[in-house]
Tab-separated table of C-alpha atoms in Angstrom:
chain	number	residue	atom	x	y	z
A	1	UNK	CA	9.606	15.469	6.110
A	2	UNK	CA	10.242	12.820	3.440
A	3	UNK	CA	9.977	14.117	-0.133
A	4	UNK	CA	8.321	11.265	-2.015
A	5	UNK	CA	7.525	13.080	-5.253
A	6	UNK	CA	10.680	12.042	-7.113
A	7	UNK	CA	11.750	9.174	-4.863
A	8	UNK	CA	12.416	5.943	-6.776
A	9	UNK	CA	12.244	2.535	-5.107
A	10	UNK	CA	16.028	2.199	-5.372
A	11	UNK	CA	16.541	5.570	-3.664
A	12	UNK	CA	13.975	4.751	-0.977
A	13	UNK	CA	15.709	1.447	-0.235
A	14	UNK	CA	19.009	3.356	0.082
A	15	UNK	CA	17.489	5.730	2.647
A	16	UNK	CA	16.362	2.778	4.759
A	17	UNK	CA	19.677	0.904	4.428
A	18	UNK	CA	21.638	3.980	5.518
A	19	UNK	CA	19.333	4.508	8.476
A	20	UNK	CA	18.217	7.943	7.276
A	21	UNK	CA	14.561	6.910	7.575
A	22	UNK	CA	12.774	3.871	8.942
A	23	UNK	CA	10.395	1.694	6.951
A	24	UNK	CA	7.577	2.888	9.216
A	25	UNK	CA	8.408	6.544	8.518
A	26	UNK	CA	8.484	5.894	4.780
A	27	UNK	CA	5.186	4.024	5.007
A	28	UNK	CA	3.653	6.987	6.809
A	29	UNK	CA	4.967	9.444	4.227
A	30	UNK	CA	3.416	7.470	1.405
A	31	UNK	CA	0.103	7.194	3.255
A	32	UNK	CA	0.115	10.951	3.700
A	33	UNK	CA	0.749	11.444	-0.026
A	34	UNK	CA	-2.102	9.054	-0.841
A	35	UNK	CA	-4.451	10.928	1.491
A	36	UNK	CA	-3.555	14.223	-0.173
A	37	UNK	CA	-4.133	13.078	-3.752
A	38	UNK	CA	-6.226	9.939	-3.946
A	39	UNK	CA	-9.581	11.651	-3.478
A	40	UNK	CA	-8.951	13.169	-6.917
A	41	UNK	CA	-7.300	10.219	-8.685
A	42	UNK	CA	-9.008	7.227	-6.993
A	43	UNK	CA	-5.997	4.960	-7.445
A	44	UNK	CA	-6.633	2.877	-4.316
A	45	UNK	CA	-9.497	0.615	-3.281
A	46	UNK	CA	-7.876	-0.195	0.081
A	47	UNK	CA	-4.951	1.193	2.073
A	48	UNK	CA	-3.104	-0.599	4.863
A	49	UNK	CA	-2.028	1.470	7.850
A	50	UNK	CA	0.410	-1.047	9.293
A	51	UNK	CA	2.088	-3.951	7.538
A	52	UNK	CA	4.974	-6.327	8.109
A	53	UNK	CA	8.282	-5.509	6.453
A	54	UNK	CA	11.397	-3.375	6.832
A	55	UNK	CA	11.690	-2.288	3.220
A	56	UNK	CA	10.047	-0.045	0.641
A	57	UNK	CA	6.216	-0.108	0.748
A	58	UNK	CA	4.495	-1.755	-2.188
A	59	UNK	CA	1.023	-1.558	-3.713
A	60	UNK	CA	-0.660	-4.566	-5.321
A	61	UNK	CA	-3.349	-4.608	-7.979
A	62	UNK	CA	-6.604	-5.814	-6.471
A	63	UNK	CA	-6.575	-9.147	-8.307
A	64	UNK	CA	-3.531	-10.269	-6.289
A	65	UNK	CA	-4.727	-12.157	-3.214
A	66	UNK	CA	-3.515	-10.741	0.083
A	67	UNK	CA	-4.099	-12.553	3.366
A	68	UNK	CA	-6.452	-10.602	5.603
A	69	UNK	CA	-6.904	-7.742	3.100
A	70	UNK	CA	-10.007	-7.518	0.908
A	71	UNK	CA	-9.471	-8.562	-2.718
A	72	UNK	CA	-12.317	-7.626	-5.079
A	73	UNK	CA	-10.878	-7.676	-8.636
A	74	UNK	CA	-12.765	-4.403	-9.052
A	75	UNK	CA	-16.098	-6.284	-9.019
A	76	UNK	CA	-19.183	-6.226	-6.812
A	77	UNK	CA	-19.382	-10.000	-7.088
A	78	UNK	CA	-16.262	-10.252	-4.883
A	79	UNK	CA	-17.207	-7.453	-2.483
A	80	UNK	CA	-16.156	-8.399	1.020
A	81	UNK	CA	-13.952	-11.314	-0.049
A	82	UNK	CA	-10.918	-11.554	2.253
A	83	UNK	CA	-8.362	-14.229	1.249
A	84	UNK	CA	-7.118	-16.619	3.915
A	85	UNK	CA	-3.691	-16.890	2.245
A	86	UNK	CA	-1.306	-14.744	0.233
A	87	UNK	CA	-0.737	-15.251	-3.466
A	88	UNK	CA	2.797	-16.357	-4.334
A	89	UNK	CA	3.635	-12.851	-5.591
A	90	UNK	CA	2.379	-11.227	-2.374
A	91	UNK	CA	4.230	-13.816	-0.280
A	92	UNK	CA	7.496	-13.197	-2.123
A	93	UNK	CA	7.161	-9.445	-1.697
A	94	UNK	CA	6.469	-9.959	1.999
A	95	UNK	CA	9.470	-12.297	2.334
A	96	UNK	CA	11.644	-9.631	0.708
A	97	UNK	CA	10.539	-7.180	3.404
A	98	UNK	CA	8.230	-5.065	1.221
A	99	UNK	CA	5.271	-3.978	3.387
A	100	UNK	CA	1.892	-3.741	1.693
A	101	UNK	CA	0.526	-0.204	1.590
A	102	UNK	CA	-2.669	-0.855	-0.369
A	103	UNK	CA	-4.628	-2.463	-3.196
A	104	UNK	CA	-5.075	-0.501	-6.406
A	105	UNK	CA	-8.112	0.044	-8.615
A	106	UNK	CA	-8.621	-1.731	-11.947
A	107	UNK	CA	-11.102	-2.543	-14.664
A	108	UNK	CA	-13.405	-5.270	-13.373
A	109	UNK	CA	-11.585	-8.623	-13.547
A	110	UNK	CA	-8.893	-6.756	-15.541
A	111	UNK	CA	-11.298	-6.382	-18.482
A	112	UNK	CA	-10.693	-2.977	-19.976
A	113	UNK	CA	-8.240	-0.401	-21.250
A	114	UNK	CA	-9.170	2.677	-19.226
A	115	UNK	CA	-10.066	1.627	-15.632
A	116	UNK	CA	-13.546	2.990	-16.289
A	117	UNK	CA	-15.034	-0.496	-15.894
A	118	UNK	CA	-14.287	-0.717	-12.173
A	119	UNK	CA	-17.401	-1.342	-10.086
A	120	UNK	CA	-15.951	1.172	-7.601
A	121	UNK	CA	-15.545	4.087	-9.986
A	122	UNK	CA	-12.870	5.169	-12.483
A	123	UNK	CA	-9.290	6.177	-11.803
A	124	UNK	CA	-7.959	9.417	-13.313
A	125	UNK	CA	-4.671	10.147	-15.019
A	126	UNK	CA	-2.199	12.082	-12.806
A	127	UNK	CA	-1.025	14.129	-15.813
A	128	UNK	CA	-4.554	15.291	-16.541
A	129	UNK	CA	-7.436	14.142	-14.292
A	130	UNK	CA	-9.876	14.574	-17.175
A	131	UNK	CA	-8.064	11.753	-19.008
A	132	UNK	CA	-7.954	7.994	-18.410
A	133	UNK	CA	-4.860	6.328	-16.910
A	134	UNK	CA	-5.168	3.298	-19.192
A	135	UNK	CA	-6.125	-0.162	-18.106
A	136	UNK	CA	-6.705	-2.557	-16.745
A	137	UNK	CA	-4.003	-1.503	-14.258
A	138	UNK	CA	-4.921	2.181	-14.241
A	139	UNK	CA	-4.976	2.396	-10.454
A	140	UNK	CA	-1.442	1.037	-10.270
A	141	UNK	CA	-0.154	3.323	-13.019
A	142	UNK	CA	-1.786	6.427	-11.535
A	143	UNK	CA	-0.483	5.652	-8.051
A	144	UNK	CA	3.323	5.980	-8.270
A	145	UNK	CA	4.042	9.375	-9.822
A	146	UNK	CA	1.882	11.663	-7.737
A	147	UNK	CA	3.819	10.257	-5.511
A	148	UNK	CA	2.677	7.036	-3.712
A	149	UNK	CA	4.524	3.706	-3.590
A	150	UNK	CA	7.275	3.087	-6.109
A	151	UNK	CA	6.792	-0.508	-7.319
A	152	UNK	CA	3.315	-2.093	-7.675
A	153	UNK	CA	3.064	-5.463	-9.505
A	154	UNK	CA	-0.044	-6.230	-11.533
A	155	UNK	CA	-1.276	-8.967	-13.883
A	156	UNK	CA	-1.140	-8.343	-17.616
A	157	UNK	CA	-3.469	-10.037	-20.083
A	158	UNK	CA	-3.862	-7.756	-23.111
A	159	UNK	CA	-2.191	-4.411	-22.565
A	160	UNK	CA	-2.794	-4.285	-18.832
A	161	UNK	CA	0.765	-3.353	-17.791
A	162	UNK	CA	2.385	-1.702	-20.787
A	163	UNK	CA	-0.533	0.459	-21.927
A	164	UNK	CA	-1.298	2.170	-18.572
A	165	UNK	CA	2.438	2.581	-17.955
A	166	UNK	CA	2.700	4.347	-21.311
A	167	UNK	CA	-0.298	6.609	-20.667
A	168	UNK	CA	1.018	7.624	-17.227
A	169	UNK	CA	4.695	8.091	-18.116
A	170	UNK	CA	6.061	5.055	-16.273
A	171	UNK	CA	8.033	1.860	-16.923
A	172	UNK	CA	5.963	-1.311	-17.374
A	173	UNK	CA	7.315	-4.844	-17.778
A	174	UNK	CA	5.223	-7.673	-19.198
A	175	UNK	CA	7.486	-10.675	-18.437
A	176	UNK	CA	7.817	-13.879	-20.429
A	177	UNK	CA	4.727	-16.010	-19.797
A	178	UNK	CA	5.511	-18.494	-17.029
A	179	UNK	CA	8.325	-16.606	-15.310
A	180	UNK	CA	6.035	-15.201	-12.580
A	181	UNK	CA	3.558	-17.326	-10.628
A	182	UNK	CA	-0.179	-16.873	-11.113
A	183	UNK	CA	-0.988	-18.822	-7.949
A	184	UNK	CA	-3.427	-16.738	-5.903
A	185	UNK	CA	-4.208	-14.358	-8.773
A	186	UNK	CA	-7.891	-13.829	-9.624
A	187	UNK	CA	-8.008	-15.462	-13.048
A	188	UNK	CA	-9.184	-13.810	-16.254
A	189	UNK	CA	-7.560	-15.639	-19.209
A	190	UNK	CA	-5.216	-18.344	-17.955
A	191	UNK	CA	-3.035	-18.656	-21.067
A	192	UNK	CA	-2.492	-14.885	-21.190
A	193	UNK	CA	-2.463	-13.628	-17.581
A	194	UNK	CA	1.000	-12.634	-16.361
A	195	UNK	CA	2.103	-10.557	-13.375
A	196	UNK	CA	4.657	-7.778	-13.839
A	197	UNK	CA	5.789	-4.458	-12.324
A	198	UNK	CA	4.954	-0.843	-13.111
A	199	UNK	CA	7.688	1.387	-11.698
A	200	UNK	CA	9.305	4.790	-12.036
A	201	UNK	CA	12.568	3.508	-13.530
A	202	UNK	CA	13.938	0.485	-15.389
A	203	UNK	CA	16.266	-0.364	-12.492
A	204	UNK	CA	13.288	-0.407	-10.124
A	205	UNK	CA	11.521	-2.738	-12.565
A	206	UNK	CA	14.482	-5.133	-12.620
A	207	UNK	CA	14.741	-5.167	-8.822
A	208	UNK	CA	11.069	-5.990	-8.352
A	209	UNK	CA	11.105	-8.604	-11.119
A	210	UNK	CA	14.040	-10.257	-9.357
A	211	UNK	CA	11.846	-10.645	-6.250
A	212	UNK	CA	8.698	-12.024	-7.880
A	213	UNK	CA	10.094	-14.182	-10.719
A	214	UNK	CA	10.976	-17.866	-10.688
A	215	UNK	CA	9.552	-21.364	-10.455
A	216	UNK	CA	6.628	-21.915	-8.109
A	217	UNK	CA	5.561	-25.475	-7.142
A	218	UNK	CA	2.011	-24.155	-6.746
A	219	UNK	CA	1.838	-23.122	-10.422
A	220	UNK	CA	2.667	-25.813	-12.963
A	221	UNK	CA	3.002	-23.236	-15.771
A	222	UNK	CA	6.025	-21.549	-14.146
A	223	UNK	CA	9.651	-22.159	-15.068
A	224	UNK	CA	13.058	-21.410	-13.630
A	225	UNK	CA	14.776	-18.332	-15.043
A	226	UNK	CA	17.516	-19.156	-17.532
A	227	UNK	CA	19.848	-16.635	-15.897
A	228	UNK	CA	19.840	-14.417	-12.799
A	229	UNK	CA	18.170	-11.033	-13.138
A	230	UNK	CA	20.790	-8.377	-13.898
A	231	UNK	CA	20.289	-4.832	-12.610
A	232	UNK	CA	21.133	-2.708	-15.671
A	233	UNK	CA	23.876	-0.082	-15.786
A	234	UNK	CA	24.711	0.060	-19.520
A	235	UNK	CA	24.737	3.496	-21.156
A	236	UNK	CA	24.805	2.455	-24.801
A	237	UNK	CA	23.254	-0.038	-27.217
A	238	UNK	CA	26.428	-1.089	-28.999
A	239	UNK	CA	26.176	-4.540	-30.545
A	240	UNK	CA	22.372	-4.669	-30.474
A	241	UNK	CA	20.250	-5.151	-33.583
A	242	UNK	CA	16.994	-3.225	-33.269
A	243	UNK	CA	14.141	-4.060	-35.632
A	244	UNK	CA	11.316	-1.722	-36.634
A	245	UNK	CA	8.232	-3.811	-37.531
A	246	UNK	CA	6.449	-1.805	-40.223
A	247	UNK	CA	2.951	-2.877	-39.209
A	248	UNK	CA	3.475	-1.997	-35.526
A	249	UNK	CA	4.741	1.474	-36.396
A	250	UNK	CA	2.318	2.586	-39.112
A	251	UNK	CA	-0.874	0.906	-37.865
A	252	UNK	CA	-4.116	2.767	-38.421
A	253	UNK	CA	-4.934	5.071	-35.522
A	254	UNK	CA	-1.401	5.942	-34.406
A	255	UNK	CA	-1.440	9.651	-33.609
A	256	UNK	CA	1.157	11.877	-35.343
A	257	UNK	CA	2.541	13.079	-32.007
A	258	UNK	CA	3.040	9.481	-30.868
A	259	UNK	CA	4.862	8.600	-34.095
A	260	UNK	CA	7.120	11.645	-33.776
A	261	UNK	CA	8.146	10.772	-30.211
A	262	UNK	CA	8.781	7.121	-31.100
A	263	UNK	CA	10.767	8.040	-34.228
A	264	UNK	CA	12.991	10.300	-32.131
A	265	UNK	CA	13.612	7.383	-29.770
A	266	UNK	CA	14.440	5.109	-32.717
A	267	UNK	CA	16.968	7.661	-33.982
A	268	UNK	CA	18.417	7.736	-30.472
A	269	UNK	CA	18.926	3.951	-30.704
A	270	UNK	CA	21.225	4.611	-33.659
A	271	UNK	CA	23.083	7.328	-31.764
A	272	UNK	CA	23.632	4.905	-28.890
A	273	UNK	CA	25.317	2.434	-31.232
A	274	UNK	CA	22.518	0.042	-32.213
A	275	UNK	CA	22.152	-1.344	-35.713
A	276	UNK	CA	18.600	-0.383	-36.748
A	277	UNK	CA	16.666	-1.987	-39.594
A	278	UNK	CA	13.141	-2.705	-40.762
A	279	UNK	CA	11.218	-5.947	-40.478
A	280	UNK	CA	7.643	-7.041	-41.020
A	281	UNK	CA	4.833	-8.751	-39.105
A	282	UNK	CA	2.123	-8.844	-41.794
A	283	UNK	CA	-0.398	-11.051	-40.007
A	284	UNK	CA	0.356	-10.412	-36.340
A	285	UNK	CA	-1.054	-6.884	-36.219
A	286	UNK	CA	-3.968	-7.620	-38.553
A	287	UNK	CA	-5.108	-10.704	-36.668
A	288	UNK	CA	-3.679	-10.164	-33.179
A	289	UNK	CA	-6.632	-8.197	-31.814
A	290	UNK	CA	-9.429	-10.459	-33.162
A	291	UNK	CA	-7.445	-13.511	-32.055
A	292	UNK	CA	-7.142	-12.083	-28.543
A	293	UNK	CA	-10.841	-11.206	-28.350
A	294	UNK	CA	-11.761	-14.814	-29.041
A	295	UNK	CA	-9.232	-16.542	-26.800
A	296	UNK	CA	-9.413	-14.194	-23.794
A	297	UNK	CA	-13.248	-14.099	-23.522
A	298	UNK	CA	-13.405	-17.875	-24.021
A	299	UNK	CA	-11.035	-18.480	-21.124
A	300	UNK	CA	-12.813	-15.803	-19.093
A	301	UNK	CA	-16.192	-17.475	-19.555
A	302	UNK	CA	-14.693	-20.638	-18.063
A	303	UNK	CA	-12.834	-18.920	-15.208
A	304	UNK	CA	-15.730	-16.673	-14.188
A	305	UNK	CA	-18.203	-19.562	-14.033
A	306	UNK	CA	-17.104	-20.064	-10.401
A	307	UNK	CA	-18.827	-16.824	-9.341
A	308	UNK	CA	-22.325	-18.034	-8.639
A	309	UNK	CA	-23.194	-16.836	-5.126
A	310	UNK	CA	-22.330	-20.180	-3.526
A	311	UNK	CA	-18.673	-19.769	-2.519
A	312	UNK	CA	-17.596	-16.166	-3.059
A	313	UNK	CA	-19.030	-12.740	-2.411
A	314	UNK	CA	-22.667	-11.722	-2.001
A	315	UNK	CA	-25.655	-13.934	-2.845
A	316	UNK	CA	-28.740	-12.467	-4.527
A	317	UNK	CA	-32.167	-14.131	-4.789
A	318	UNK	CA	-34.058	-16.623	-2.633
A	319	UNK	CA	-35.635	-18.842	-5.303
A	320	UNK	CA	-34.298	-22.071	-6.802
A	321	UNK	CA	-30.576	-22.480	-7.411
A	322	UNK	CA	-30.750	-21.509	-11.102
A	323	UNK	CA	-32.579	-18.306	-10.201
A	324	UNK	CA	-29.982	-17.575	-7.517
A	325	UNK	CA	-27.141	-18.020	-10.028
A	326	UNK	CA	-28.813	-15.692	-12.516
A	327	UNK	CA	-29.698	-12.988	-9.978
A	328	UNK	CA	-26.234	-13.068	-8.359
A	329	UNK	CA	-24.406	-12.796	-11.655
A	330	UNK	CA	-26.731	-10.118	-12.990
A	331	UNK	CA	-26.195	-7.972	-9.900
A	332	UNK	CA	-22.520	-8.820	-9.414
A	333	UNK	CA	-20.994	-8.516	-12.892
A	334	UNK	CA	-20.683	-5.235	-14.781
A	335	UNK	CA	-21.373	-4.738	-18.479
A	336	UNK	CA	-17.883	-5.605	-19.743
A	337	UNK	CA	-17.560	-8.984	-17.936
A	338	UNK	CA	-21.074	-9.870	-19.101
A	339	UNK	CA	-20.130	-8.943	-22.666
A	340	UNK	CA	-16.998	-11.073	-22.617
A	341	UNK	CA	-18.650	-14.012	-20.861
A	342	UNK	CA	-21.371	-14.138	-23.527
A	343	UNK	CA	-18.852	-13.801	-26.370
A	344	UNK	CA	-16.592	-16.473	-24.875
A	345	UNK	CA	-19.420	-18.900	-24.117
A	346	UNK	CA	-20.634	-18.594	-27.700
A	347	UNK	CA	-17.123	-19.206	-29.069
A	348	UNK	CA	-16.807	-22.375	-26.959
A	349	UNK	CA	-20.297	-23.716	-27.677
A	350	UNK	CA	-20.981	-26.921	-29.593
A	351	UNK	CA	-20.778	-26.342	-33.317
A	352	UNK	CA	-18.703	-23.157	-33.011
A	353	UNK	CA	-15.641	-24.262	-31.006
A	354	UNK	CA	-13.483	-25.168	-34.016
A	355	UNK	CA	-14.717	-22.243	-36.093
A	356	UNK	CA	-13.838	-19.656	-33.455
A	357	UNK	CA	-11.711	-20.730	-30.465
A	358	UNK	CA	-9.916	-23.496	-32.357
A	359	UNK	CA	-9.213	-21.224	-35.309
A	360	UNK	CA	-7.951	-18.462	-33.008
A	361	UNK	CA	-5.437	-20.867	-31.479
A	362	UNK	CA	-4.138	-21.702	-34.961
A	363	UNK	CA	-3.753	-17.988	-35.704
A	364	UNK	CA	-1.917	-17.597	-32.397
A	365	UNK	CA	0.638	-20.134	-33.612
A	366	UNK	CA	1.151	-18.109	-36.798
A	367	UNK	CA	1.687	-14.954	-34.725
A	368	UNK	CA	4.269	-16.765	-32.620
A	369	UNK	CA	6.084	-17.950	-35.733
A	370	UNK	CA	6.108	-14.454	-37.256
A	371	UNK	CA	7.659	-12.933	-34.165
A	372	UNK	CA	10.203	-15.754	-33.983
A	373	UNK	CA	11.257	-15.055	-37.581
A	374	UNK	CA	11.620	-11.320	-36.906
A	375	UNK	CA	13.601	-11.965	-33.724
A	376	UNK	CA	15.966	-14.266	-35.621
A	377	UNK	CA	17.076	-11.152	-37.513
A	378	UNK	CA	17.025	-8.679	-34.616
A	379	UNK	CA	17.705	-8.745	-30.883
A	380	UNK	CA	14.818	-6.406	-30.085
A	381	UNK	CA	11.769	-4.972	-31.822
A	382	UNK	CA	10.447	-1.476	-31.079
A	383	UNK	CA	7.140	0.299	-31.620
A	384	UNK	CA	4.734	2.648	-29.877
A	385	UNK	CA	3.136	1.008	-26.837
A	386	UNK	CA	-0.223	2.687	-27.393
A	387	UNK	CA	-1.446	4.287	-30.632
A	388	UNK	CA	-2.649	7.334	-28.701
A	389	UNK	CA	-1.889	9.298	-25.587
A	390	UNK	CA	-4.382	9.187	-22.708
A	391	UNK	CA	-7.869	9.832	-24.069
A	392	UNK	CA	-10.669	11.758	-22.290
A	393	UNK	CA	-12.754	10.002	-19.654
A	394	UNK	CA	-16.005	8.740	-21.120
A	395	UNK	CA	-14.956	9.185	-24.752
A	396	UNK	CA	-14.910	5.445	-25.550
A	397	UNK	CA	-17.221	3.888	-22.965
A	398	UNK	CA	-20.100	3.637	-25.473
A	399	UNK	CA	-17.882	2.169	-28.202
A	400	UNK	CA	-16.310	-1.137	-27.084
A	401	UNK	CA	-14.477	-1.607	-30.387
A	402	UNK	CA	-12.737	1.767	-30.086
A	403	UNK	CA	-11.777	0.836	-26.526
A	404	UNK	CA	-10.400	-2.544	-27.644
A	405	UNK	CA	-8.222	-0.817	-30.266
A	406	UNK	CA	-6.316	0.895	-27.439
A	407	UNK	CA	-4.322	-2.345	-27.073
A	408	UNK	CA	-3.802	-3.080	-30.773
A	409	UNK	CA	0.003	-2.651	-30.525
A	410	UNK	CA	0.520	-4.273	-27.117
A	411	UNK	CA	-1.492	-7.442	-27.731
A	412	UNK	CA	0.388	-9.200	-30.622
A	413	UNK	CA	3.625	-9.910	-28.667
A	414	UNK	CA	1.550	-11.052	-25.690
A	415	UNK	CA	-0.219	-13.603	-27.877
A	416	UNK	CA	3.235	-15.041	-28.591
A	417	UNK	CA	4.155	-15.169	-24.887
A	418	UNK	CA	6.993	-12.672	-25.403
A	419	UNK	CA	8.320	-10.193	-22.833
A	420	UNK	CA	7.823	-6.486	-23.456
A	421	UNK	CA	9.031	-3.346	-21.730
A	422	UNK	CA	7.360	0.039	-22.115
A	423	UNK	CA	9.357	3.138	-21.259
A	424	UNK	CA	8.280	6.779	-21.620
A	425	UNK	CA	9.937	8.405	-24.637
A	426	UNK	CA	8.459	11.892	-24.755
A	427	UNK	CA	5.290	13.940	-24.746
A	428	UNK	CA	2.495	14.606	-27.211
A	429	UNK	CA	-0.158	17.185	-26.376
A	430	UNK	CA	1.569	17.467	-22.993
A	431	UNK	CA	0.885	13.777	-22.233
A	432	UNK	CA	3.320	10.829	-22.057
A	433	UNK	CA	4.133	8.580	-25.022
A	434	UNK	CA	5.322	5.014	-24.460
A	435	UNK	CA	8.016	3.141	-26.417
A	436	UNK	CA	7.521	-0.642	-26.525
A	437	UNK	CA	10.594	-2.899	-26.533
A	438	UNK	CA	9.893	-6.543	-27.456
A	439	UNK	CA	12.377	-9.376	-27.057
A	440	UNK	CA	12.549	-13.177	-27.393
A	441	UNK	CA	11.351	-15.339	-24.524
A	442	UNK	CA	13.479	-14.963	-21.366
A	443	UNK	CA	15.197	-11.827	-22.682
A	444	UNK	CA	14.217	-9.625	-19.724
A	445	UNK	CA	17.850	-8.771	-18.976
A	446	UNK	CA	18.294	-7.565	-22.554
A	447	UNK	CA	15.147	-5.450	-22.259
A	448	UNK	CA	16.393	-3.968	-18.994
A	449	UNK	CA	19.777	-3.141	-20.538
A	450	UNK	CA	18.266	-1.428	-23.595
A	451	UNK	CA	15.511	0.254	-21.608
A	452	UNK	CA	17.952	1.660	-19.051
A	453	UNK	CA	20.305	3.049	-21.726
A	454	UNK	CA	17.419	4.707	-23.549
A	455	UNK	CA	15.930	5.969	-20.289
A	456	UNK	CA	19.179	7.720	-19.367
A	457	UNK	CA	19.550	9.243	-22.827
A	458	UNK	CA	15.923	10.369	-23.052
A	459	UNK	CA	15.971	11.978	-19.574
A	460	UNK	CA	12.172	11.815	-19.343
A	461	UNK	CA	10.765	13.456	-16.219
A	462	UNK	CA	8.274	10.965	-14.743
A	463	UNK	CA	6.730	13.607	-12.495
A	464	UNK	CA	3.433	14.739	-14.076
A	465	UNK	CA	3.839	18.050	-15.855
A	466	UNK	CA	0.855	19.566	-14.103
A	467	UNK	CA	2.791	19.355	-10.827
A	468	UNK	CA	5.982	21.045	-12.058
């Protein structure tokens, strides 16, 4: 009997290396855990009974193409689509010996903050099944702790990695844009999409990032890492300058319990030897969200134009080609993709391009400059990852603006292409609170070092409280 409840990826790999269990036995144990719990949580869209690899099983978000395994992006318009080749991320995991155990649920085309927009039904939070797990990677975030596979990578556009990691009490890394290949990833917003891991620990995050990161000749936006990935072992923050951006820490809507947990973590930074000071990002928080919701829908309207019933998924309608396009898209896309496609098409239309999309790109440059100025003074910036803990299922589905505000703290650094690491820093109302660490481009090793030291000092128990 393999106890998977508290097993980290690093510990699981050690069991295999020492010959205490085989990869097949571990795979079977995880499948058993999924079978016992997934009917309640609905983390998985597909599970794989047998898969190549002699290492720790891995789950992939269902926008990551996997050869021979259905990839739907959580949408009916891709139902039945089976890729003929692996994405670069899937291929690198396979090369590293990580067998695929399944594909996880998500908001349709990664458009959402609660995983309630999936065409295949919502995922539930393992800490409280009446709450959301965050999004768009809610299936991935809900999968590890209860206890399925330790390290599932997923693409991050707005808050798609950090926010669900925060709401489910896990570690989520949004890497520097361009350090992980997007080749074979179902596209949402090309200048924002980035693949990264959600794991149980910071060391697990570093190990998985080491596997998936690096230049890919099939993706011209990728770059070589400036230095090898370092697996963290530091226990203090001596020598680090930690900045507290006022606007990211007192933004409207931050719950008192979230602020209290984050403030305790900030005080812990001081105790661990960091120099802590205040800084400001006056325009990044105010304009980050509206900037994102012009750029991302605009790029989505372009990327999703390929789904027309001709090449992918089901075809609806037998009339002329225009009628077939309209019927297929009406039946295949859910409300949120339709909403963003219409918004993005309008922003890109003649007469409005410069006023909306062009202006948003100018604002994005200002956001990048503001973060650069703050990071000239400090090595890292810290804030809450999400302004709230996990909210009740259905509470925001009729209010898109309230749903969009779930990512108000995670989006600004993403607009600047910066890496961010969310680690759990405590509980509020019995639910996890996430601490967001933001660094300069290519500072993943610094984030891992700081995150690991804080993780050890905080001693957060990633096992959902309802199971203790």
